[in-house]
JSON list of C-alpha atoms in Angstrom, two decimals:
[
{"chain": "A", "resi": 66, "resn": "UNK", "atom": "CA", "xyz": [1.72, -19.99, -8.26]},
{"chain": "A", "resi": 67, "resn": "UNK", "atom": "CA", "xyz": [-0.44, -20.92, -11.24]},
{"chain": "A", "resi": 68, "resn": "UNK", "atom": "CA", "xyz": [-2.70, -23.79, -12.31]},
{"chain": "A", "resi": 69, "resn": "UNK", "atom": "CA", "xyz": [-1.58, -26.25, -14.99]},
{"chain": "A", "resi": 70, "resn": "UNK", "atom": "CA", "xyz": [-1.93, -25.14, -18.64]},
{"chain": "A", "resi": 71, "resn": "UNK", "atom": "CA", "xyz": [-1.53, -21.47, -17.69]},
{"chain": "A", "resi": 72, "resn": "UNK", "atom": "CA", "xyz": [0.46, -18.99, -19.74]},
{"chain": "A", "resi": 73, "resn": "UNK", "atom": "CA", "xyz": [3.21, -17.33, -17.71]},
{"chain": "A", "resi": 74, "resn": "UNK", "atom": "CA", "xyz": [5.30, -14.26, -18.54]},
{"chain": "A", "resi": 75, "resn": "UNK", "atom": "CA", "xyz": [8.68, -13.92, -16.81]},
{"chain": "A", "resi": 76, "resn": "UNK", "atom": "CA", "xyz": [10.38, -10.53, -17.11]},
{"chain": "A", "resi": 77, "resn": "UNK", "atom": "CA", "xyz": [14.12, -10.01, -16.79]},
{"chain": "A", "resi": 78, "resn": "UNK", "atom": "CA", "xyz": [15.92, -6.67, -16.81]},
{"chain": "A", "resi": 79, "resn": "UNK", "atom": "CA", "xyz": [19.43, -5.28, -16.50]},
{"chain": "A", "resi": 80, "resn": "UNK", "atom": "CA", "xyz": [20.56, -2.77, -13.86]},
{"chain": "A", "resi": 81, "resn": "UNK", "atom": "CA", "xyz": [19.92, 0.87, -14.70]},
{"chain": "A", "resi": 82, "resn": "UNK", "atom": "CA", "xyz": [23.60, 1.52, -15.32]},
{"chain": "A", "resi": 83, "resn": "UNK", "atom": "CA", "xyz": [23.60, -0.80, -18.34]},
{"chain": "A", "resi": 84, "resn": "UNK", "atom": "CA", "xyz": [23.26, 1.38, -21.49]},
{"chain": "A", "resi": 85, "resn": "UNK", "atom": "CA", "xyz": [24.18, -0.67, -24.58]},
{"chain": "A", "resi": 86, "resn": "UNK", "atom": "CA", "xyz": [21.01, -2.73, -24.59]},
{"chain": "A", "resi": 87, "resn": "UNK", "atom": "CA", "xyz": [21.17, -3.85, -28.22]},
{"chain": "A", "resi": 88, "resn": "UNK", "atom": "CA", "xyz": [24.43, -5.73, -27.71]},
{"chain": "A", "resi": 89, "resn": "UNK", "atom": "CA", "xyz": [23.21, -7.99, -24.93]},
{"chain": "A", "resi": 90, "resn": "UNK", "atom": "CA", "xyz": [21.25, -11.23, -24.76]},
{"chain": "A", "resi": 91, "resn": "UNK", "atom": "CA", "xyz": [19.29, -12.85, -21.95]},
{"chain": "A", "resi": 92, "resn": "UNK", "atom": "CA", "xyz": [19.05, -16.44, -20.75]},
{"chain": "A", "resi": 93, "resn": "UNK", "atom": "CA", "xyz": [16.29, -17.86, -18.53]},
{"chain": "A", "resi": 94, "resn": "UNK", "atom": "CA", "xyz": [17.13, -21.06, -16.65]},
{"chain": "A", "resi": 95, "resn": "UNK", "atom": "CA", "xyz": [14.76, -23.22, -14.65]},
{"chain": "A", "resi": 96, "resn": "UNK", "atom": "CA", "xyz": [12.40, -26.16, -14.76]},
{"chain": "A", "resi": 97, "resn": "UNK", "atom": "CA", "xyz": [14.96, -28.12, -16.75]},
{"chain": "A", "resi": 98, "resn": "UNK", "atom": "CA", "xyz": [14.87, -25.52, -19.52]},
{"chain": "A", "resi": 99, "resn": "UNK", "atom": "CA", "xyz": [17.26, -22.91, -20.86]},
{"chain": "A", "resi": 100, "resn": "UNK", "atom": "CA", "xyz": [15.60, -20.21, -22.95]},
{"chain": "A", "resi": 101, "resn": "UNK", "atom": "CA", "xyz": [17.59, -17.49, -24.71]},
{"chain": "A", "resi": 102, "resn": "UNK", "atom": "CA", "xyz": [16.25, -14.21, -26.01]},
{"chain": "A", "resi": 103, "resn": "UNK", "atom": "CA", "xyz": [17.18, -10.67, -26.98]},
{"chain": "A", "resi": 104, "resn": "UNK", "atom": "CA", "xyz": [15.35, -7.40, -26.25]},
{"chain": "A", "resi": 105, "resn": "UNK", "atom": "CA", "xyz": [12.82, -6.61, -28.98]},
{"chain": "A", "resi": 106, "resn": "UNK", "atom": "CA", "xyz": [12.83, -3.29, -30.79]},
{"chain": "A", "resi": 107, "resn": "UNK", "atom": "CA", "xyz": [9.69, -2.09, -28.99]},
{"chain": "A", "resi": 108, "resn": "UNK", "atom": "CA", "xyz": [10.66, -3.17, -25.45]},
{"chain": "A", "resi": 109, "resn": "UNK", "atom": "CA", "xyz": [12.15, -0.74, -22.92]},
{"chain": "A", "resi": 110, "resn": "UNK", "atom": "CA", "xyz": [15.92, -0.78, -22.81]},
{"chain": "A", "resi": 111, "resn": "UNK", "atom": "CA", "xyz": [17.42, -3.68, -20.89]},
{"chain": "A", "resi": 112, "resn": "UNK", "atom": "CA", "xyz": [14.10, -5.55, -20.48]},
{"chain": "A", "resi": 113, "resn": "UNK", "atom": "CA", "xyz": [12.99, -8.83, -22.04]},
{"chain": "A", "resi": 114, "resn": "UNK", "atom": "CA", "xyz": [9.93, -11.06, -21.55]},
{"chain": "A", "resi": 115, "resn": "UNK", "atom": "CA", "xyz": [9.98, -14.86, -21.62]},
{"chain": "A", "resi": 116, "resn": "UNK", "atom": "CA", "xyz": [6.63, -16.44, -22.50]},
{"chain": "A", "resi": 117, "resn": "UNK", "atom": "CA", "xyz": [5.97, -19.89, -21.03]},
{"chain": "A", "resi": 118, "resn": "UNK", "atom": "CA", "xyz": [2.85, -21.32, -22.68]},
{"chain": "A", "resi": 119, "resn": "UNK", "atom": "CA", "xyz": [0.72, -24.11, -21.23]},
{"chain": "A", "resi": 120, "resn": "UNK", "atom": "CA", "xyz": [2.95, -24.77, -18.22]},
{"chain": "A", "resi": 121, "resn": "UNK", "atom": "CA", "xyz": [3.05, -28.33, -16.89]},
{"chain": "A", "resi": 122, "resn": "UNK", "atom": "CA", "xyz": [4.09, -29.85, -13.59]},
{"chain": "A", "resi": 123, "resn": "UNK", "atom": "CA", "xyz": [7.56, -30.43, -15.02]},
{"chain": "A", "resi": 124, "resn": "UNK", "atom": "CA", "xyz": [7.91, -26.64, -15.56]},
{"chain": "A", "resi": 125, "resn": "UNK", "atom": "CA", "xyz": [7.72, -25.97, -11.82]},
{"chain": "A", "resi": 126, "resn": "UNK", "atom": "CA", "xyz": [10.93, -25.03, -10.10]},
{"chain": "A", "resi": 127, "resn": "UNK", "atom": "CA", "xyz": [13.42, -22.29, -9.37]},
{"chain": "A", "resi": 128, "resn": "UNK", "atom": "CA", "xyz": [14.12, -19.86, -12.20]},
{"chain": "A", "resi": 129, "resn": "UNK", "atom": "CA", "xyz": [16.95, -17.37, -12.64]},
{"chain": "A", "resi": 130, "resn": "UNK", "atom": "CA", "xyz": [17.93, -15.11, -15.50]},
{"chain": "A", "resi": 131, "resn": "UNK", "atom": "CA", "xyz": [21.20, -13.56, -16.58]},
{"chain": "A", "resi": 132, "resn": "UNK", "atom": "CA", "xyz": [22.41, -11.39, -19.41]},
{"chain": "A", "resi": 133, "resn": "UNK", "atom": "CA", "xyz": [25.62, -11.51, -21.35]},
{"chain": "A", "resi": 134, "resn": "UNK", "atom": "CA", "xyz": [27.48, -9.73, -24.14]},
{"chain": "A", "resi": 135, "resn": "UNK", "atom": "CA", "xyz": [29.31, -11.76, -26.74]},
{"chain": "A", "resi": 136, "resn": "UNK", "atom": "CA", "xyz": [32.86, -10.82, -27.44]},
{"chain": "A", "resi": 137, "resn": "UNK", "atom": "CA", "xyz": [36.35, -11.89, -26.68]},
{"chain": "A", "resi": 138, "resn": "UNK", "atom": "CA", "xyz": [35.89, -12.84, -23.94]},
{"chain": "A", "resi": 139, "resn": "UNK", "atom": "CA", "xyz": [32.12, -13.11, -23.38]},
{"chain": "A", "resi": 140, "resn": "UNK", "atom": "CA", "xyz": [30.98, -10.93, -20.46]},
{"chain": "A", "resi": 141, "resn": "UNK", "atom": "CA", "xyz": [28.28, -12.58, -18.35]},
{"chain": "A", "resi": 142, "resn": "UNK", "atom": "CA", "xyz": [26.33, -11.18, -15.41]},
{"chain": "A", "resi": 143, "resn": "UNK", "atom": "CA", "xyz": [25.75, -13.04, -12.14]},
{"chain": "A", "resi": 144, "resn": "UNK", "atom": "CA", "xyz": [22.36, -14.84, -12.00]},
{"chain": "A", "resi": 145, "resn": "UNK", "atom": "CA", "xyz": [19.35, -12.97, -10.70]},
{"chain": "A", "resi": 146, "resn": "UNK", "atom": "CA", "xyz": [17.57, -13.77, -7.46]},
{"chain": "A", "resi": 147, "resn": "UNK", "atom": "CA", "xyz": [15.57, -17.00, -7.58]},
{"chain": "A", "resi": 148, "resn": "UNK", "atom": "CA", "xyz": [11.95, -16.91, -8.74]},
{"chain": "A", "resi": 149, "resn": "UNK", "atom": "CA", "xyz": [9.98, -19.98, -7.59]},
{"chain": "A", "resi": 150, "resn": "UNK", "atom": "CA", "xyz": [7.32, -21.06, -10.08]},
{"chain": "A", "resi": 151, "resn": "UNK", "atom": "CA", "xyz": [4.75, -23.53, -8.72]},
{"chain": "A", "resi": 152, "resn": "UNK", "atom": "CA", "xyz": [2.12, -25.37, -10.74]},
{"chain": "A", "resi": 153, "resn": "UNK", "atom": "CA", "xyz": [-0.85, -26.38, -8.59]},
{"chain": "A", "resi": 154, "resn": "UNK", "atom": "CA", "xyz": [-2.88, -29.58, -8.83]},
{"chain": "A", "resi": 155, "resn": "UNK", "atom": "CA", "xyz": [-0.50, -32.39, -7.84]},
{"chain": "A", "resi": 156, "resn": "UNK", "atom": "CA", "xyz": [-1.85, -32.84, -4.31]},
{"chain": "A", "resi": 157, "resn": "UNK", "atom": "CA", "xyz": [-5.39, -32.88, -2.82]},
{"chain": "A", "resi": 158, "resn": "UNK", "atom": "CA", "xyz": [-6.71, -29.48, -1.89]},
{"chain": "A", "resi": 159, "resn": "UNK", "atom": "CA", "xyz": [-6.67, -28.29, 1.74]},
{"chain": "A", "resi": 160, "resn": "UNK", "atom": "CA", "xyz": [-9.45, -26.54, 3.66]},
{"chain": "A", "resi": 161, "resn": "UNK", "atom": "CA", "xyz": [-9.44, -22.94, 4.87]},
{"chain": "A", "resi": 162, "resn": "UNK", "atom": "CA", "xyz": [-11.39, -21.76, 7.91]},
{"chain": "A", "resi": 163, "resn": "UNK", "atom": "CA", "xyz": [-11.66, -18.50, 9.85]},
{"chain": "A", "resi": 164, "resn": "UNK", "atom": "CA", "xyz": [-11.72, -18.46, 13.64]},
{"chain": "A", "resi": 165, "resn": "UNK", "atom": "CA", "xyz": [-14.19, -15.57, 13.37]},
{"chain": "A", "resi": 166, "resn": "UNK", "atom": "CA", "xyz": [-17.47, -16.07, 11.52]},
{"chain": "A", "resi": 167, "resn": "UNK", "atom": "CA", "xyz": [-19.34, -13.59, 9.38]},
{"chain": "A", "resi": 168, "resn": "UNK", "atom": "CA", "xyz": [-18.22, -10.00, 9.10]},
{"chain": "A", "resi": 169, "resn": "UNK", "atom": "CA", "xyz": [-15.29, -8.71, 11.12]},
{"chain": "A", "resi": 170, "resn": "UNK", "atom": "CA", "xyz": [-14.80, -5.21, 12.44]},
{"chain": "A", "resi": 171, "resn": "UNK", "atom": "CA", "xyz": [-11.91, -3.03, 11.33]},
{"chain": "A", "resi": 172, "resn": "UNK", "atom": "CA", "xyz": [-9.05, -3.23, 13.80]},
{"chain": "A", "resi": 173, "resn": "UNK", "atom": "CA", "xyz": [-9.69, -6.84, 14.76]},
{"chain": "A", "resi": 174, "resn": "UNK", "atom": "CA", "xyz": [-7.11, -9.62, 14.39]},
{"chain": "A", "resi": 175, "resn": "UNK", "atom": "CA", "xyz": [-8.27, -12.35, 12.00]},
{"chain": "A", "resi": 176, "resn": "UNK", "atom": "CA", "xyz": [-6.90, -15.91, 12.09]},
{"chain": "A", "resi": 177, "resn": "UNK", "atom": "CA", "xyz": [-7.23, -18.10, 8.99]},
{"chain": "A", "resi": 178, "resn": "UNK", "atom": "CA", "xyz": [-6.41, -21.78, 9.43]},
{"chain": "A", "resi": 179, "resn": "UNK", "atom": "CA", "xyz": [-5.25, -23.88, 6.49]},
{"chain": "A", "resi": 180, "resn": "UNK", "atom": "CA", "xyz": [-5.42, -27.66, 6.97]},
{"chain": "A", "resi": 181, "resn": "UNK", "atom": "CA", "xyz": [-4.27, -30.58, 4.84]},
{"chain": "A", "resi": 182, "resn": "UNK", "atom": "CA", "xyz": [-6.92, -33.17, 3.98]},
{"chain": "A", "resi": 183, "resn": "UNK", "atom": "CA", "xyz": [-5.07, -36.02, 5.73]},
{"chain": "A", "resi": 184, "resn": "UNK", "atom": "CA", "xyz": [-1.91, -36.58, 7.80]},
{"chain": "A", "resi": 185, "resn": "UNK", "atom": "CA", "xyz": [1.27, -36.85, 5.76]},
{"chain": "A", "resi": 186, "resn": "UNK", "atom": "CA", "xyz": [4.85, -37.69, 6.56]},
{"chain": "A", "resi": 187, "resn": "UNK", "atom": "CA", "xyz": [6.55, -35.17, 4.30]},
{"chain": "A", "resi": 188, "resn": "UNK", "atom": "CA", "xyz": [7.08, -31.58, 5.40]},
{"chain": "A", "resi": 189, "resn": "UNK", "atom": "CA", "xyz": [5.15, -29.02, 3.39]},
{"chain": "A", "resi": 190, "resn": "UNK", "atom": "CA", "xyz": [5.01, -25.25, 3.26]},
{"chain": "A", "resi": 191, "resn": "UNK", "atom": "CA", "xyz": [1.70, -23.40, 3.30]},
{"chain": "A", "resi": 192, "resn": "UNK", "atom": "CA", "xyz": [0.85, -20.28, 1.32]},
{"chain": "A", "resi": 193, "resn": "UNK", "atom": "CA", "xyz": [-2.12, -17.92, 1.71]},
{"chain": "A", "resi": 194, "resn": "UNK", "atom": "CA", "xyz": [-3.51, -16.54, -1.53]},
{"chain": "A", "resi": 195, "resn": "UNK", "atom": "CA", "xyz": [-5.85, -13.64, -2.19]},
{"chain": "A", "resi": 196, "resn": "UNK", "atom": "CA", "xyz": [-7.96, -13.17, -5.30]},
{"chain": "A", "resi": 197, "resn": "UNK", "atom": "CA", "xyz": [-6.46, -10.46, -7.51]},
{"chain": "A", "resi": 198, "resn": "UNK", "atom": "CA", "xyz": [-2.94, -10.83, -6.07]},
{"chain": "A", "resi": 199, "resn": "UNK", "atom": "CA", "xyz": [-0.39, -12.59, -8.26]},
{"chain": "A", "resi": 200, "resn": "UNK", "atom": "CA", "xyz": [1.89, -13.79, -5.44]},
{"chain": "A", "resi": 201, "resn": "UNK", "atom": "CA", "xyz": [1.10, -15.37, -2.04]},
{"chain": "A", "resi": 202, "resn": "UNK", "atom": "CA", "xyz": [0.50, -12.78, 0.66]},
{"chain": "A", "resi": 203, "resn": "UNK", "atom": "CA", "xyz": [1.88, -15.07, 3.38]},
{"chain": "A", "resi": 204, "resn": "UNK", "atom": "CA", "xyz": [4.12, -18.15, 3.35]},
{"chain": "A", "resi": 205, "resn": "UNK", "atom": "CA", "xyz": [4.98, -20.25, 6.41]},
{"chain": "A", "resi": 206, "resn": "UNK", "atom": "CA", "xyz": [5.78, -23.77, 7.52]},
{"chain": "A", "resi": 207, "resn": "UNK", "atom": "CA", "xyz": [3.16, -26.16, 8.82]},
{"chain": "A", "resi": 208, "resn": "UNK", "atom": "CA", "xyz": [2.61, -27.17, 12.43]},
{"chain": "A", "resi": 209, "resn": "UNK", "atom": "CA", "xyz": [1.66, -30.81, 11.90]},
{"chain": "A", "resi": 210, "resn": "UNK", "atom": "CA", "xyz": [-0.99, -30.85, 9.18]},
{"chain": "A", "resi": 211, "resn": "UNK", "atom": "CA", "xyz": [-2.18, -27.27, 9.62]},
{"chain": "A", "resi": 212, "resn": "UNK", "atom": "CA", "xyz": [-1.04, -23.71, 10.07]},
{"chain": "A", "resi": 213, "resn": "UNK", "atom": "CA", "xyz": [-2.61, -20.43, 11.17]},
{"chain": "A", "resi": 214, "resn": "UNK", "atom": "CA", "xyz": [-2.27, -17.26, 9.12]},
{"chain": "A", "resi": 215, "resn": "UNK", "atom": "CA", "xyz": [-2.70, -14.05, 11.12]},
{"chain": "A", "resi": 216, "resn": "UNK", "atom": "CA", "xyz": [-4.12, -10.86, 9.63]},
{"chain": "A", "resi": 217, "resn": "UNK", "atom": "CA", "xyz": [-3.52, -8.24, 12.36]},
{"chain": "A", "resi": 218, "resn": "UNK", "atom": "CA", "xyz": [-5.65, -5.10, 12.67]},
{"chain": "A", "resi": 219, "resn": "UNK", "atom": "CA", "xyz": [-7.61, -5.66, 9.47]},
{"chain": "A", "resi": 220, "resn": "UNK", "atom": "CA", "xyz": [-8.82, -2.73, 7.36]},
{"chain": "A", "resi": 221, "resn": "UNK", "atom": "CA", "xyz": [-11.11, -2.44, 4.38]},
{"chain": "A", "resi": 222, "resn": "UNK", "atom": "CA", "xyz": [-8.21, -3.34, 2.06]},
{"chain": "A", "resi": 223, "resn": "UNK", "atom": "CA", "xyz": [-8.04, -6.79, 3.71]},
{"chain": "A", "resi": 224, "resn": "UNK", "atom": "CA", "xyz": [-11.55, -7.69, 2.56]},
{"chain": "A", "resi": 225, "resn": "UNK", "atom": "CA", "xyz": [-11.69, -10.20, -0.29]},
{"chain": "A", "resi": 226, "resn": "UNK", "atom": "CA", "xyz": [-11.62, -13.87, -1.27]},
{"chain": "A", "resi": 227, "resn": "UNK", "atom": "CA", "xyz": [-8.85, -16.01, 0.24]},
{"chain": "A", "resi": 228, "resn": "UNK", "atom": "CA", "xyz": [-7.60, -19.52, -0.44]},
{"chain": "A", "resi": 229, "resn": "UNK", "atom": "CA", "xyz": [-4.55, -21.55, 0.58]},
{"chain": "A", "resi": 230, "resn": "UNK", "atom": "CA", "xyz": [-2.27, -24.24, -0.81]},
{"chain": "A", "resi": 231, "resn": "UNK", "atom": "CA", "xyz": [0.54, -26.42, 0.50]},
{"chain": "A", "resi": 232, "resn": "UNK", "atom": "CA", "xyz": [3.60, -27.36, -1.54]},
{"chain": "A", "resi": 233, "resn": "UNK", "atom": "CA", "xyz": [7.05, -28.90, -1.55]},
{"chain": "A", "resi": 234, "resn": "UNK", "atom": "CA", "xyz": [9.70, -26.16, -1.39]},
{"chain": "A", "resi": 235, "resn": "UNK", "atom": "CA", "xyz": [12.20, -28.50, -3.11]},
{"chain": "A", "resi": 236, "resn": "UNK", "atom": "CA", "xyz": [12.14, -30.78, -6.16]},
{"chain": "A", "resi": 237, "resn": "UNK", "atom": "CA", "xyz": [9.82, -31.99, -7.52]},
{"chain": "A", "resi": 238, "resn": "UNK", "atom": "CA", "xyz": [8.01, -28.83, -6.25]},
{"chain": "A", "resi": 239, "resn": "UNK", "atom": "CA", "xyz": [4.57, -30.42, -6.11]},
{"chain": "A", "resi": 240, "resn": "UNK", "atom": "CA", "xyz": [1.74, -28.12, -5.05]},
{"chain": "A", "resi": 241, "resn": "UNK", "atom": "CA", "xyz": [-1.83, -28.85, -4.04]},
{"chain": "A", "resi": 242, "resn": "UNK", "atom": "CA", "xyz": [-4.97, -27.55, -5.60]},
{"chain": "A", "resi": 243, "resn": "UNK", "atom": "CA", "xyz": [-6.12, -24.29, -3.95]},
{"chain": "A", "resi": 244, "resn": "UNK", "atom": "CA", "xyz": [-8.68, -24.63, -1.18]},
{"chain": "A", "resi": 245, "resn": "UNK", "atom": "CA", "xyz": [-12.23, -23.41, -1.61]},
{"chain": "A", "resi": 246, "resn": "UNK", "atom": "CA", "xyz": [-12.34, -19.64, -1.34]},
{"chain": "A", "resi": 247, "resn": "UNK", "atom": "CA", "xyz": [-13.22, -17.97, 1.94]},
{"chain": "A", "resi": 248, "resn": "UNK", "atom": "CA", "xyz": [-14.71, -14.47, 1.80]},
{"chain": "A", "resi": 249, "resn": "UNK", "atom": "CA", "xyz": [-13.65, -11.94, 4.44]},
{"chain": "A", "resi": 250, "resn": "UNK", "atom": "CA", "xyz": [-15.86, -8.85, 4.91]},
{"chain": "A", "resi": 251, "resn": "UNK", "atom": "CA", "xyz": [-14.62, -5.91, 7.00]},
{"chain": "A", "resi": 252, "resn": "UNK", "atom": "CA", "xyz": [-16.96, -3.28, 8.48]},
{"chain": "A", "resi": 253, "resn": "UNK", "atom": "CA", "xyz": [-16.00, 0.05, 10.03]},
{"chain": "A", "resi": 254, "resn": "UNK", "atom": "CA", "xyz": [-15.87, 0.13, 13.82]},
{"chain": "A", "resi": 255, "resn": "UNK", "atom": "CA", "xyz": [-18.44, 2.43, 15.54]},
{"chain": "A", "resi": 256, "resn": "UNK", "atom": "CA", "xyz": [-15.68, 3.96, 17.65]},
{"chain": "A", "resi": 257, "resn": "UNK", "atom": "CA", "xyz": [-13.73, 4.97, 14.58]},
{"chain": "A", "resi": 258, "resn": "UNK", "atom": "CA", "xyz": [-16.81, 6.61, 13.05]},
{"chain": "A", "resi": 259, "resn": "UNK", "atom": "CA", "xyz": [-17.51, 8.56, 16.27]},
{"chain": "A", "resi": 260, "resn": "UNK", "atom": "CA", "xyz": [-13.89, 9.65, 16.41]},
{"chain": "A", "resi": 261, "resn": "UNK", "atom": "CA", "xyz": [-14.08, 10.87, 12.82]},
{"chain": "A", "resi": 262, "resn": "UNK", "atom": "CA", "xyz": [-17.16, 12.98, 13.62]},
{"chain": "A", "resi": 263, "resn": "UNK", "atom": "CA", "xyz": [-15.55, 14.45, 16.76]},
{"chain": "A", "resi": 264, "resn": "UNK", "atom": "CA", "xyz": [-12.38, 15.32, 14.87]},
{"chain": "A", "resi": 265, "resn": "UNK", "atom": "CA", "xyz": [-14.41, 16.98, 12.12]},
{"chain": "A", "resi": 266, "resn": "UNK", "atom": "CA", "xyz": [-16.34, 19.10, 14.63]},
{"chain": "A", "resi": 267, "resn": "UNK", "atom": "CA", "xyz": [-13.14, 20.22, 16.34]},
{"chain": "A", "resi": 268, "resn": "UNK", "atom": "CA", "xyz": [-11.66, 21.26, 13.02]},
{"chain": "A", "resi": 269, "resn": "UNK", "atom": "CA", "xyz": [-14.76, 23.27, 12.14]},
{"chain": "A", "resi": 270, "resn": "UNK", "atom": "CA", "xyz": [-14.74, 25.03, 15.55]},
{"chain": "A", "resi": 271, "resn": "UNK", "atom": "CA", "xyz": [-11.07, 25.94, 15.18]},
{"chain": "A", "resi": 272, "resn": "UNK", "atom": "CA", "xyz": [-11.67, 27.36, 11.72]},
{"chain": "A", "resi": 273, "resn": "UNK", "atom": "CA", "xyz": [-14.61, 29.43, 12.98]},
{"chain": "A", "resi": 274, "resn": "UNK", "atom": "CA", "xyz": [-12.51, 30.83, 15.84]},
{"chain": "A", "resi": 275, "resn": "UNK", "atom": "CA", "xyz": [-9.71, 31.77, 13.46]},
{"chain": "A", "resi": 276, "resn": "UNK", "atom": "CA", "xyz": [-12.15, 33.58, 11.19]},
{"chain": "A", "resi": 277, "resn": "UNK", "atom": "CA", "xyz": [-13.59, 35.54, 14.16]},
{"chain": "A", "resi": 278, "resn": "UNK", "atom": "CA", "xyz": [-10.09, 36.57, 15.30]},
{"chain": "A", "resi": 279, "resn": "UNK", "atom": "CA", "xyz": [-9.22, 37.78, 11.81]},
{"chain": "A", "resi": 280, "resn": "UNK", "atom": "CA", "xyz": [-12.44, 39.79, 11.54]},
{"chain": "A", "resi": 281, "resn": "UNK", "atom": "CA", "xyz": [-11.77, 41.51, 14.89]},
{"chain": "A", "resi": 282, "resn": "UNK", "atom": "CA", "xyz": [-8.22, 42.29, 13.82]},
{"chain": "A", "resi": 283, "resn": "UNK", "atom": "CA", "xyz": [-9.42, 43.85, 10.57]},
{"chain": "A", "resi": 284, "resn": "UNK", "atom": "CA", "xyz": [-11.98, 46.00, 12.44]},
{"chain": "A", "resi": 285, "resn": "UNK", "atom": "CA", "xyz": [-9.39, 47.27, 14.93]},
{"chain": "A", "resi": 286, "resn": "UNK", "atom": "CA", "xyz": [-6.99, 48.12, 12.14]},
{"chain": "A", "resi": 287, "resn": "UNK", "atom": "CA", "xyz": [-9.74, 50.06, 10.34]},
{"chain": "A", "resi": 288, "resn": "UNK", "atom": "CA", "xyz": [-10.55, 52.02, 13.51]},
{"chain": "A", "resi": 289, "resn": "UNK", "atom": "CA", "xyz": [-6.97, 53.05, 14.17]},
{"chain": "A", "resi": 290, "resn": "UNK", "atom": "CA", "xyz": [-6.29, 53.94, 10.55]},
{"chain": "A", "resi": 291, "resn": "UNK", "atom": "CA", "xyz": [-9.08, 56.60, 10.43]},
{"chain": "A", "resi": 292, "resn": "UNK", "atom": "CA", "xyz": [-9.23, 59.86, 12.40]},
{"chain": "A", "resi": 293, "resn": "UNK", "atom": "CA", "xyz": [-12.98, 59.61, 12.74]},
{"chain": "A", "resi": 294, "resn": "UNK", "atom": "CA", "xyz": [-14.76, 56.31, 12.87]},
{"chain": "A", "resi": 295, "resn": "UNK", "atom": "CA", "xyz": [-18.00, 55.00, 14.40]},
{"chain": "A", "resi": 296, "resn": "UNK", "atom": "CA", "xyz": [-16.06, 53.04, 16.99]},
{"chain": "A", "resi": 297, "resn": "UNK", "atom": "CA", "xyz": [-13.53, 55.78, 17.87]},
{"chain": "A", "resi": 298, "resn": "UNK", "atom": "CA", "xyz": [-13.47, 59.43, 18.89]},
{"chain": "A", "resi": 299, "resn": "UNK", "atom": "CA", "xyz": [-12.09, 62.62, 17.34]},
{"chain": "A", "resi": 300, "resn": "UNK", "atom": "CA", "xyz": [-8.72, 64.01, 18.28]},
{"chain": "A", "resi": 301, "resn": "UNK", "atom": "CA", "xyz": [-10.56, 66.59, 20.47]},
{"chain": "A", "resi": 302, "resn": "UNK", "atom": "CA", "xyz": [-12.80, 64.91, 23.01]},
{"chain": "A", "resi": 303, "resn": "UNK", "atom": "CA", "xyz": [-16.26, 66.74, 23.03]},
{"chain": "A", "resi": 304, "resn": "UNK", "atom": "CA", "xyz": [-16.78, 65.96, 26.72]},
{"chain": "A", "resi": 305, "resn": "UNK", "atom": "CA", "xyz": [-13.60, 67.79, 27.70]},
{"chain": "A", "resi": 306, "resn": "UNK", "atom": "CA", "xyz": [-14.55, 70.81, 25.53]},
{"chain": "A", "resi": 307, "resn": "UNK", "atom": "CA", "xyz": [-17.96, 71.01, 27.22]},
{"chain": "A", "resi": 308, "resn": "UNK", "atom": "CA", "xyz": [-16.32, 70.99, 30.67]},
{"chain": "A", "resi": 309, "resn": "UNK", "atom": "CA", "xyz": [-13.95, 73.78, 29.64]},
{"chain": "A", "resi": 310, "resn": "UNK", "atom": "CA", "xyz": [-16.88, 75.92, 28.54]},
{"chain": "A", "resi": 311, "resn": "UNK", "atom": "CA", "xyz": [-18.38, 75.65, 32.02]},
{"chain": "A", "resi": 312, "resn": "UNK", "atom": "CA", "xyz": [-15.25, 76.98, 33.81]},
{"chain": "A", "resi": 313, "resn": "UNK", "atom": "CA", "xyz": [-15.85, 80.60, 35.05]},
{"chain": "A", "resi": 314, "resn": "UNK", "atom": "CA", "xyz": [-13.93, 83.12, 32.97]},
{"chain": "A", "resi": 315, "resn": "UNK", "atom": "CA", "xyz": [-11.77, 85.78, 34.51]},
{"chain": "A", "resi": 316, "resn": "UNK", "atom": "CA", "xyz": [-12.30, 89.36, 33.42]},
{"chain": "A", "resi": 317, "resn": "UNK", "atom": "CA", "xyz": [-10.63, 90.03, 30.14]},
{"chain": "A", "resi": 318, "resn": "UNK", "atom": "CA", "xyz": [-10.36, 86.38, 29.16]},
{"chain": "A", "resi": 319, "resn": "UNK", "atom": "CA", "xyz": [-12.13, 84.88, 26.24]},
{"chain": "A", "resi": 320, "resn": "UNK", "atom": "CA", "xyz": [-12.63, 81.20, 25.39]},
{"chain": "A", "resi": 321, "resn": "UNK", "atom": "CA", "xyz": [-10.62, 80.16, 22.42]},
{"chain": "A", "resi": 322, "resn": "UNK", "atom": "CA", "xyz": [-12.27, 78.29, 19.63]}
]
């Protein structure tokens, strides 16, 4: 979806199993045009770019590409999936409004309403656009002269500038000018921040406990691996020896060392 007088690049490629790239040619069909081309020497194998300069309203439409190899007979591929190219500016621009005003909190559901400038008889399709995104992020049919686009459980990545258009999905593929942009700002929810802090504290406590257990294990291993240690006793208990010395000796007996 591009404004009039834009330069558009359409890329067409073969399946990965195709290997003899130099023997094939490509054909792009759409907008009343048939453009033929061959892969250039510096392009990746099986890939070609079609440059459409200064597109006009008559260039809008459904495009497909195919590749073929000349021979006897000529081998031609099936057409690719359809790529719809729309040129905006044929119809008056719609308006875009948010049910919520100002900043929204992460996790909320945001509703953006796109409305045509006046009632019309023809059936149009609406598309929601986002600045920096080449294709519409949502496409849906109208309910009367308006439609609601839902952005569920928004996150920081949903912040940005939005606009909408309405268009004819069939020939002559007229499309409106984009609406004025609507900026959506997303702030972090306090609950999420508190949860992050709690989770971090729990992780730190678990790590501390693991370190303490390892230290105790190392100390016990050191005690058992030595005959004498500050936390252990010798193989001969001094208290027992002292008690033996105090036992009365019978005549002729001597205390062994």
